[in-house]
Short mmCIF file of C-alpha atoms and ligand atoms in Angstrom, two decimals:
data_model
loop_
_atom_site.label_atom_id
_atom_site.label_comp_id
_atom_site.label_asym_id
_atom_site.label_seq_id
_atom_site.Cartn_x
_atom_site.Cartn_y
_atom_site.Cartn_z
CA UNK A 1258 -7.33 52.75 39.68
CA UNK A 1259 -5.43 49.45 38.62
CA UNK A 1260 -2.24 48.66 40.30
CA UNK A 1261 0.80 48.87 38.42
CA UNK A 1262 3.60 45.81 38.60
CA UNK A 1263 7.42 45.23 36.95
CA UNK A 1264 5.81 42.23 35.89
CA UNK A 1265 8.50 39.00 36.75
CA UNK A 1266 8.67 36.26 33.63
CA UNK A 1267 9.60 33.51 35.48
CA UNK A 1268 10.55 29.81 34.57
CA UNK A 1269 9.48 27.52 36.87
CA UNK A 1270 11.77 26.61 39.66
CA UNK A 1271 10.76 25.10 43.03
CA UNK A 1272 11.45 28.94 44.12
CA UNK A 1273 9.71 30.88 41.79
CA UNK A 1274 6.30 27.97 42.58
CA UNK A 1275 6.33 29.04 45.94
CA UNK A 1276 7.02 32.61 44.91
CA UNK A 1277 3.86 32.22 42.89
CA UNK A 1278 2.22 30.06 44.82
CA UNK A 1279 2.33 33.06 48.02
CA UNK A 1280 1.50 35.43 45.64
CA UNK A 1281 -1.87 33.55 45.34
CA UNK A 1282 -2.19 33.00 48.61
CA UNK A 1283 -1.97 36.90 49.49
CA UNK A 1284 -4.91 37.76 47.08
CA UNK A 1285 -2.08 38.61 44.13
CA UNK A 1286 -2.91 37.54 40.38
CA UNK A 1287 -0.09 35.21 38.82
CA UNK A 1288 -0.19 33.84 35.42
CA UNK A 1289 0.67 30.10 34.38
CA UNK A 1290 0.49 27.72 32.00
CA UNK A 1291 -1.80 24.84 31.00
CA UNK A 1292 -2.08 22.02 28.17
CA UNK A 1293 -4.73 23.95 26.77
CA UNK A 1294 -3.79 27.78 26.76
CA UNK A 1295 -2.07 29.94 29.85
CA UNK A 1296 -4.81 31.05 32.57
CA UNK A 1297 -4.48 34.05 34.88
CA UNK A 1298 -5.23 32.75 37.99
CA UNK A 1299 -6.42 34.33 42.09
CA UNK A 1300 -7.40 32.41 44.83
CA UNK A 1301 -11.22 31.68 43.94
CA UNK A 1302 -12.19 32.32 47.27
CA UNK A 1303 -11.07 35.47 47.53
CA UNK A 1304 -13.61 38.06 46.32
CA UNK A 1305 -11.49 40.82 45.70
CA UNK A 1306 -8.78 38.62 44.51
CA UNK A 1307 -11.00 37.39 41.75
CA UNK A 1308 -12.17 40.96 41.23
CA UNK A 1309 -8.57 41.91 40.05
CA UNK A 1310 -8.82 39.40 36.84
CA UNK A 1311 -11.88 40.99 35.73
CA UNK A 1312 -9.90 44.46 35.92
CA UNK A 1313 -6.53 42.93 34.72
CA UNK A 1314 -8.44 41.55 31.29
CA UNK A 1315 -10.97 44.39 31.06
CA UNK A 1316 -13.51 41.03 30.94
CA UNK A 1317 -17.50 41.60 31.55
CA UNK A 1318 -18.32 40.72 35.03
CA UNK A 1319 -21.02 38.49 33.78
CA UNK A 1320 -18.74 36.15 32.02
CA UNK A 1321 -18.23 33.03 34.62
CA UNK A 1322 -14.59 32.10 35.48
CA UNK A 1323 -13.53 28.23 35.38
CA UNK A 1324 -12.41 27.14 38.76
CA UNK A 1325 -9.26 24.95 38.37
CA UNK A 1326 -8.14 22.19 41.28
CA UNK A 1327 -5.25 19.28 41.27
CA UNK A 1328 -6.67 16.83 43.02
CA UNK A 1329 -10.53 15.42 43.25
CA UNK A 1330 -10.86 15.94 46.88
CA UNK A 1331 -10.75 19.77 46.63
CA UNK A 1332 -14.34 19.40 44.83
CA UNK A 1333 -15.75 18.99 48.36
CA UNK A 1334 -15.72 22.70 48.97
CA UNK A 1335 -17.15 24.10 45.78
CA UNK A 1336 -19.96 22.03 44.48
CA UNK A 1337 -22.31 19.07 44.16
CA UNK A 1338 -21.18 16.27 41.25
CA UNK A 1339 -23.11 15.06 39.54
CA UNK A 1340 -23.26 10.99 38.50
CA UNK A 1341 -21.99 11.67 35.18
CA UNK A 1342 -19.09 13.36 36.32
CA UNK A 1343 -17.75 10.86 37.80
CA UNK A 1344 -16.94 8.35 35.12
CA UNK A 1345 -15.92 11.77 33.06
CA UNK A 1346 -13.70 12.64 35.73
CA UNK A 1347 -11.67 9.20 35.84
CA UNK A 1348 -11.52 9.57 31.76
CA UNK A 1349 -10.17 12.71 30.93
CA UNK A 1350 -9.47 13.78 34.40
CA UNK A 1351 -6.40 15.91 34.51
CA UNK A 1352 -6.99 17.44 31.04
CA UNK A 1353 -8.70 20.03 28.96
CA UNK A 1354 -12.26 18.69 30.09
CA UNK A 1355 -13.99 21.66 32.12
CA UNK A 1356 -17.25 20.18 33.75
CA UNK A 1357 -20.69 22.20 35.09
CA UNK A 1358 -21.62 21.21 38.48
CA UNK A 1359 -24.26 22.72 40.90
CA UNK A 1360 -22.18 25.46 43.03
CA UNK A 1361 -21.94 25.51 46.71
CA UNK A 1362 -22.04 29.04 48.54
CA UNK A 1363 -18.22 28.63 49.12
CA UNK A 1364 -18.26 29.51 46.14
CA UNK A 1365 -18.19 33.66 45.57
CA UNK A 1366 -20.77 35.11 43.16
CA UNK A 1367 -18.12 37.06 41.38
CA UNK A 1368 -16.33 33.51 39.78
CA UNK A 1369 -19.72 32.25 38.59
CA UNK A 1370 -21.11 35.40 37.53
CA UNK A 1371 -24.26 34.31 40.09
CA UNK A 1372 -25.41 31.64 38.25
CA UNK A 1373 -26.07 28.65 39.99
CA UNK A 1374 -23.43 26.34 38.39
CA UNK A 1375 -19.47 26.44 38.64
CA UNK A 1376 -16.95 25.11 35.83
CA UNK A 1377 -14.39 22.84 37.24
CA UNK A 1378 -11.52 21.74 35.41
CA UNK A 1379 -8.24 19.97 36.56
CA UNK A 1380 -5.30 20.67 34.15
CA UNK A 1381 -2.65 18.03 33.88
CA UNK A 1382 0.55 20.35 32.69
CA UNK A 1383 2.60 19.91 35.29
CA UNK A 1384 3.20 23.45 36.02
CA UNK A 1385 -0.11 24.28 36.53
CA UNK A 1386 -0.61 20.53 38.68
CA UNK A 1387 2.75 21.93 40.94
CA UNK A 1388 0.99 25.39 41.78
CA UNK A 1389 -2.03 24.40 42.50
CA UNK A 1390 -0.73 21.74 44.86
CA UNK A 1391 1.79 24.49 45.84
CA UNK A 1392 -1.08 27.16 47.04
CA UNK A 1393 -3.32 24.82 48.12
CA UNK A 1394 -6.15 26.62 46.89
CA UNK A 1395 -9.06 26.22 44.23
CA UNK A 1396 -7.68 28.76 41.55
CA UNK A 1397 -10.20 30.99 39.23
CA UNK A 1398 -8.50 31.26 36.38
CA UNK A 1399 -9.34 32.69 32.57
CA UNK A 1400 -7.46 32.92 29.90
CA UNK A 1401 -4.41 35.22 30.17
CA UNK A 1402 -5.58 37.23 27.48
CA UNK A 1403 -6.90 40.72 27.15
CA UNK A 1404 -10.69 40.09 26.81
CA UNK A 1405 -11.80 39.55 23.01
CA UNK A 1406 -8.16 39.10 22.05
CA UNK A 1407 -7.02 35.27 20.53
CA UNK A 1408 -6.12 33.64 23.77
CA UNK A 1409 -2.02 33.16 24.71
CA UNK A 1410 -0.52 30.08 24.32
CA UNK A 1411 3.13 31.10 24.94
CA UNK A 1412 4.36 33.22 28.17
CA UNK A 1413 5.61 36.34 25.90
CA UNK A 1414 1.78 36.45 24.35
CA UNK A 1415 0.86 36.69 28.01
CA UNK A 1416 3.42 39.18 28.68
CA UNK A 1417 2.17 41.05 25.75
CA UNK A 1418 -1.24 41.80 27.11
CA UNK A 1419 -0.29 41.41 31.30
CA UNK A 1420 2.77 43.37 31.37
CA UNK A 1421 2.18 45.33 34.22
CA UNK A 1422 -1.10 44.76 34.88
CA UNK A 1423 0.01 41.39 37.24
CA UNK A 1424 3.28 41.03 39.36
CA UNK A 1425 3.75 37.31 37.78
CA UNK A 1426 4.09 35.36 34.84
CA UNK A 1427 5.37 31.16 34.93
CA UNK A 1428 6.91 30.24 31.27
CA UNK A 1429 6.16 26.52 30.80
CA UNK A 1430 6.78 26.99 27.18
CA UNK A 1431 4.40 26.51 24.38
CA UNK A 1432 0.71 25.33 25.54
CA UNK A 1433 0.20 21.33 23.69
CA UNK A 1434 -3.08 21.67 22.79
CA UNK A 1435 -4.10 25.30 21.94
CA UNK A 1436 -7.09 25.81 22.32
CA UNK A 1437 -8.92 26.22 25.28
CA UNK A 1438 -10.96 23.46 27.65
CA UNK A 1439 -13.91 21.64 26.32
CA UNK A 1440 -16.83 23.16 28.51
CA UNK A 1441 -19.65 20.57 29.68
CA UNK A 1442 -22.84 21.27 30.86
CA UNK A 1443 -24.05 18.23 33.05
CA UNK A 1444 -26.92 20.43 34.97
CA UNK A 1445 -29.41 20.77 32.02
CA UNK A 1446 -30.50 17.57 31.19
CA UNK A 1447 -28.85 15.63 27.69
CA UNK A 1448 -24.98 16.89 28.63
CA UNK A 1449 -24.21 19.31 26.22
CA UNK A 1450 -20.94 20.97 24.88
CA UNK A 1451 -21.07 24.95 25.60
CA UNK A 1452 -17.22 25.03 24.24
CA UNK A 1453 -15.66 22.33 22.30
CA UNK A 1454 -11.68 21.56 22.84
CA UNK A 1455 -9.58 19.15 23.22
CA UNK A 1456 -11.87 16.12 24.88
CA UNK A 1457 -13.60 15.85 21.53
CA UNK A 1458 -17.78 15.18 21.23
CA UNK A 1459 -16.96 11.46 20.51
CA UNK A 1460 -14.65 10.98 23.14
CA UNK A 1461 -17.47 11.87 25.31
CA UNK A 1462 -20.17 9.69 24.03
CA UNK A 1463 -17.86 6.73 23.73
CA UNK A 1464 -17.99 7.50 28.05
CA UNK A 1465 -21.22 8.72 29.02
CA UNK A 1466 -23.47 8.07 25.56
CA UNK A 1467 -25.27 10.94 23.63
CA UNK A 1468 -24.25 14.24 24.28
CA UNK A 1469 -25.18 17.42 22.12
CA UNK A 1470 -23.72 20.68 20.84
CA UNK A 1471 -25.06 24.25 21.75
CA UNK A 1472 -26.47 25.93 18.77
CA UNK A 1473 -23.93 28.89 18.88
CA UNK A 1474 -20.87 26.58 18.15
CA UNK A 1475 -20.63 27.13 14.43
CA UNK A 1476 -22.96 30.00 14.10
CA UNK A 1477 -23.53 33.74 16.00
CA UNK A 1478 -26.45 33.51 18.13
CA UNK A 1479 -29.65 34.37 16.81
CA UNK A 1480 -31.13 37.93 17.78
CA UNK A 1481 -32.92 37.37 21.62
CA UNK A 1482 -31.15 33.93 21.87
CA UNK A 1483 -29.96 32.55 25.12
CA UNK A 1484 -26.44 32.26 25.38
CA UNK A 1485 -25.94 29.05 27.79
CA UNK A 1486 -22.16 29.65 27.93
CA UNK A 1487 -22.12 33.08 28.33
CA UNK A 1488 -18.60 33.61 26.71
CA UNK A 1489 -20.42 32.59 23.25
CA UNK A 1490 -22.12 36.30 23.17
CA UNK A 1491 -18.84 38.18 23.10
CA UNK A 1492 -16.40 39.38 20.11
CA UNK A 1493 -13.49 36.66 20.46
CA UNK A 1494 -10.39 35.55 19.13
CA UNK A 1495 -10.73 38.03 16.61
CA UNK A 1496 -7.25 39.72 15.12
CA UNK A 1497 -7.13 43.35 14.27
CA UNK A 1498 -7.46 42.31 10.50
CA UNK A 1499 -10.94 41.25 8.89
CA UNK A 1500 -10.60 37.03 8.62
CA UNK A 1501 -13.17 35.79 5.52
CA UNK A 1502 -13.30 32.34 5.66
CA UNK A 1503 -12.79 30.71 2.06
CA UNK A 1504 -15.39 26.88 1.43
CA UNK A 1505 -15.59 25.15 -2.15
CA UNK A 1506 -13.42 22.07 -3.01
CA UNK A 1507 -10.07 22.33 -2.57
CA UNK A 1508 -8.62 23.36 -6.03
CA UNK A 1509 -11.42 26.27 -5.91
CA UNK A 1510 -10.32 27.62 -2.83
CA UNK A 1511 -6.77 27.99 -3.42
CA UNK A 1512 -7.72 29.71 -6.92
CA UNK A 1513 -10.60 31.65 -4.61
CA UNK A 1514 -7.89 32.66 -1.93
CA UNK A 1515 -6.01 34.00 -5.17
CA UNK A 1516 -8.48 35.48 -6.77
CA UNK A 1517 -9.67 37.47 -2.74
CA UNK A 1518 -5.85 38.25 -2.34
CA UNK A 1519 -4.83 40.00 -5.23
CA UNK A 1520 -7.99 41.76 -5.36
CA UNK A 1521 -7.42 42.95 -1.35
CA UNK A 1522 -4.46 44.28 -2.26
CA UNK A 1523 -5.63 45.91 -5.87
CA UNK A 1524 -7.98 48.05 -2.95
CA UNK A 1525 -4.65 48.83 -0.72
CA UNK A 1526 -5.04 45.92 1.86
CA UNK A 1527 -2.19 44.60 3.38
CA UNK A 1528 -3.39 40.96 3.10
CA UNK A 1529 -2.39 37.16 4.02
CA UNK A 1530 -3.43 33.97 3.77
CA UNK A 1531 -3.63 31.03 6.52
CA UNK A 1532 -3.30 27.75 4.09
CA UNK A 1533 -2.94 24.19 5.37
CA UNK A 1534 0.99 22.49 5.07
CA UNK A 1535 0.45 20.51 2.02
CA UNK A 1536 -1.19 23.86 0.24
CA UNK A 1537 1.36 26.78 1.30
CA UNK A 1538 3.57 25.88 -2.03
CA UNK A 1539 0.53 26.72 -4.64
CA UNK A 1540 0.02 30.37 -2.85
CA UNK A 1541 3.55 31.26 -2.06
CA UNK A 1542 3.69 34.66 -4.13
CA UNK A 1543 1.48 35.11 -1.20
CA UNK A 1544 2.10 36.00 2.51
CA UNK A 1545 0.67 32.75 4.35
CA UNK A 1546 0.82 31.31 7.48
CA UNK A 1547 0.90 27.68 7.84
CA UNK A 1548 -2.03 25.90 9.66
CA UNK A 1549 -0.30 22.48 9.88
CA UNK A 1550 -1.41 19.29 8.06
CA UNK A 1551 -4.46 19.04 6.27
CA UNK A 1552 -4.53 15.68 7.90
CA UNK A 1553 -4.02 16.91 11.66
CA UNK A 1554 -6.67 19.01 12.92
CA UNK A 1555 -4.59 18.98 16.40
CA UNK A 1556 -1.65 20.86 14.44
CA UNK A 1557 -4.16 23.81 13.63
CA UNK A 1558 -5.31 23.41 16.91
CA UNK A 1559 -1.58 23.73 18.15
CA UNK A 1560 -0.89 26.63 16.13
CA UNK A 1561 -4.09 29.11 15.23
CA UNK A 1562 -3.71 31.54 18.26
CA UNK A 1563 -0.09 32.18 17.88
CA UNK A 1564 -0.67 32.84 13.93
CA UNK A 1565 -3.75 35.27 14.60
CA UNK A 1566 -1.82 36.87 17.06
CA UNK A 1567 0.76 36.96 14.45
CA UNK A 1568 -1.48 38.64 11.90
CA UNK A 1569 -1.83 41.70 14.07
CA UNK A 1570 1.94 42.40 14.68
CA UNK A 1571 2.33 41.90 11.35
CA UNK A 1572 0.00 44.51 10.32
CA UNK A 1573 -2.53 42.57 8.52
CA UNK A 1574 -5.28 44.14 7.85
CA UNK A 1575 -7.31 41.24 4.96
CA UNK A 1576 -6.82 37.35 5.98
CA UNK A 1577 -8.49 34.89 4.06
CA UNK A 1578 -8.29 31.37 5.42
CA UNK A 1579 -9.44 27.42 4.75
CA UNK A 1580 -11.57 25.68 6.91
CA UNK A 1581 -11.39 22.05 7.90
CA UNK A 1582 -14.49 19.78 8.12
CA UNK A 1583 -15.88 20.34 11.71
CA UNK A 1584 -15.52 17.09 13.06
CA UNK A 1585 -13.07 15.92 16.29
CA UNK A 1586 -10.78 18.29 16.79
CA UNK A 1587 -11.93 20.51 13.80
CA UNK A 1588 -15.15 20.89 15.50
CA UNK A 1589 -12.73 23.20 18.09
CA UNK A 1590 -10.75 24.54 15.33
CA UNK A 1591 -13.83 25.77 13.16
CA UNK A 1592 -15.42 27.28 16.42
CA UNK A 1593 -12.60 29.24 17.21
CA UNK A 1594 -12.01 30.12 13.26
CA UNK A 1595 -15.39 30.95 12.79
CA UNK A 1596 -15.56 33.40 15.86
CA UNK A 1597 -12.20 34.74 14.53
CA UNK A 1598 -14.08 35.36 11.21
CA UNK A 1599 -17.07 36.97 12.77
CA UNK A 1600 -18.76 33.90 10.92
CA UNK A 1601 -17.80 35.68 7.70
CA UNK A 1602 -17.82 33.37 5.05
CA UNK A 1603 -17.58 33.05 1.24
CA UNK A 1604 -18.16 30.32 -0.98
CA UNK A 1605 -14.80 29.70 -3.49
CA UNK A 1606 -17.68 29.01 -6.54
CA UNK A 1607 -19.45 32.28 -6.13
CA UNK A 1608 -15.88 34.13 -5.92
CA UNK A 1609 -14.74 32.10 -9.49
CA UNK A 1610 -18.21 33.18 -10.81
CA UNK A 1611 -17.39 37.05 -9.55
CA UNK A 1612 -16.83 38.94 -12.97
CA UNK A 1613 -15.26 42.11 -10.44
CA UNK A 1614 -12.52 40.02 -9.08
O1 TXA B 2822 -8.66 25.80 28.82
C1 TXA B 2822 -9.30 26.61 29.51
O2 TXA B 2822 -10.48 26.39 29.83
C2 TXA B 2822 -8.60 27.89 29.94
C3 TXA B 2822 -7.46 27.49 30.89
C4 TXA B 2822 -6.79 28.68 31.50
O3 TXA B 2822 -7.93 26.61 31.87
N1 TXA B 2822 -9.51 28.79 30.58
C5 TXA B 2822 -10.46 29.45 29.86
O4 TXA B 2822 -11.24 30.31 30.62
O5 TXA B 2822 -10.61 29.33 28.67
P1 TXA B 2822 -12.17 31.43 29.97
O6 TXA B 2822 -12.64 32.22 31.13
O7 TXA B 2822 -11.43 32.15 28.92
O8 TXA B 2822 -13.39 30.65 29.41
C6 TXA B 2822 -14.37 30.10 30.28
C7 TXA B 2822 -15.61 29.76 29.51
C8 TXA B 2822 -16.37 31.00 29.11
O9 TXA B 2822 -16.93 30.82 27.83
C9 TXA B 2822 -17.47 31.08 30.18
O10 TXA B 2822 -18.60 31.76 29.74
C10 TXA B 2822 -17.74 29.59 30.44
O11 TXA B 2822 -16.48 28.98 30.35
N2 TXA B 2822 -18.28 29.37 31.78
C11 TXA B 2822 -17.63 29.46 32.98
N3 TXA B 2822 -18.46 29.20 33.99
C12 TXA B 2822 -19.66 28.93 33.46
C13 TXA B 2822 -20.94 28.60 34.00
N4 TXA B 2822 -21.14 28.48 35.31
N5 TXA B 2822 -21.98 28.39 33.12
C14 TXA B 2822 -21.78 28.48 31.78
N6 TXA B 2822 -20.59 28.79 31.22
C15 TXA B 2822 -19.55 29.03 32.04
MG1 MG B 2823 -10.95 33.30 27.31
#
């Protein structure tokens, strides 16, 4: 049976740290936030502790945990690093850069799911930077999220899925980036991106030279594929409604998006639109939610959790979206989309060309 908790939304004080920071210490689950998106952390050391996430989020056991730290010194207990890592680490070191090293044994089974690497990632929101420091401990952490659900960038999305499934919740108000941590593979020859976020492809190369993408960024993987980020082969982000993803030029896919809506709702769907900033005017005898500049991936970035989480209190049950060219930060933004989407998309030409709609 899972433990019940009157789960405490705190802000962070230098009380409520150390209030936190115990409740780590004694094996307890407490929720925080970081640049990227609010984790729900245990002391990574701590078997049973790290147990308790996998209950809390109703996550597969064989999804791997990222082990967060605050300072480089900590990495002495938990795994080898690799030459690369180091001039990755002084780059982009704290921030939402989550590298694969070889594990040590300090290292429970349970966080890496047994494989033979651990993720590593040192956040720099200061929140996160103060309990860390605060507990003194390496922290497992996940996304605070119910498992499959769009990750929570805000303490009342955590509080949506957590509420009394953890004693503890830190508001540090609205995560910057968004998304989550770009995840690195170092331990399989070229370095390759299992996740992108935040420290983008080319910010990498212009460090450490070429690095590649895994296949199953902007695509489901292929029947008997490997996953080498395990997270790739579940359900994710996805909202209660059905996301179609809309690509043509851009006039097409604002008539497309037309077109798809009134036709959803001609069947009974209750049905929105997510539309970039400079579009929302030309659909607005639609519902839409604004993805931010057309010209600022990061915005999207900023914002697409909170609006598919959005979607789902609002009751929408068709969303038909735009998609951005998959490059920097889009790259991120299209991953996350596309999962969203279950990789459903449509081409605006062949919905024109559709004599039914
Ligand atoms: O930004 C972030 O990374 C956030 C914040 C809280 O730090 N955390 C986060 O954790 O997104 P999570 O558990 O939702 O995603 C971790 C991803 C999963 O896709 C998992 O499969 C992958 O990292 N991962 C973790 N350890 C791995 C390993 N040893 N080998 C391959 N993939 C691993
Ligand atoms: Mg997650």
């Amino acid at each position: 049976m899972m433990k019940s908790y009157q789960t405490l939304l705190a802000s962070p004080t230098q009380e409520t740290l150390y209030q936190a920071a115990r409740l780590l210490q004694a094996g307890e689950l407490v929720a925080f936030p970081t640049e990227t998106v609010y984790g729900l952390g245990a002391n990574a050391l701590n078997e049973q502790a790290v147990l308790e996430i996998f209950k809390a989020k109703g996550r597969p056991a064989d999804n791997p945990l990222i082990v967060h730290i605050w300072d480089a010194k900590q990495l002495d207990g938990i795994c080898e690093v690799p030459p690369l890592a180091v001039p990755l680490m002084d780059a982009f070191w704290p921030g939402p850069l989550t590298i694969l090293m070889p594990r040590l044994s300090s290292i429970p089974d349970v966080v890496t799911a047994s494989l033979p690497t651990v993720a590593v990632r040192m956040p720099s929101h200061p929140v996160a930077r103060q309990l860390l420091q605060a507990c003194g401990l390496p922290i497992a952490a996940p996304s605070a999220n119910l498992s499959g659900k769009p990750s929570p960038t805000t303490a009342q999305s955590v509080m949506e899925d957590m509420r009394g499934r953890i004693p503890m919740i830190l508001d540090g108000g609205q995560s910057e980036v968004g998304l989550e941590s770009t995840v690195l593979d170092l331990c399989h020859g070229t370095p390759t991106i299992l996740r992108p976020g935040g420290v983008t492809k080319e910010m990498l190369e212009g460090v450490i030279g070429q690095v590649q993408l895994a296949g199953s960024i902007l695509r489901p993987l292929k029947e008997g594929e490997q996953a080498l980020s395990p997270g790739m082969r579940y359900r994710h982000y996805a909202p209660k409604g059905q996301v179609t993803l809309v690509e043509g030029t851009q006039e097409n896919v604002l008539s497309a998006m037309r077109s798809l809506a009134r036709a959803a709702q001609a069947h009974g769907e209750t049905c929105c639109l997510m539309a970039f900033s400079e579009h929302v005017p030309a659909l607005s005898d639609f519902r839409v939610y604004d993805l931010g500049s057309v010209l600022h991936p990061e915005e999207t970035a900023h914002r697409l959790f909170e609006i598919l989480r959005k979607t789902e209190e609002d009751g929408m049950s068709a969303i038909f979206s735009e998609v951005m060219p998959p490059q920097g930060m889009g790259l991120a933004v299209m991953n996350r989309l596309g999962r969203a989407a279950s990789f459903h998309t449509v081409s605006a030409l062949d919905v024109l060309g559709d004599p039914e709609l």
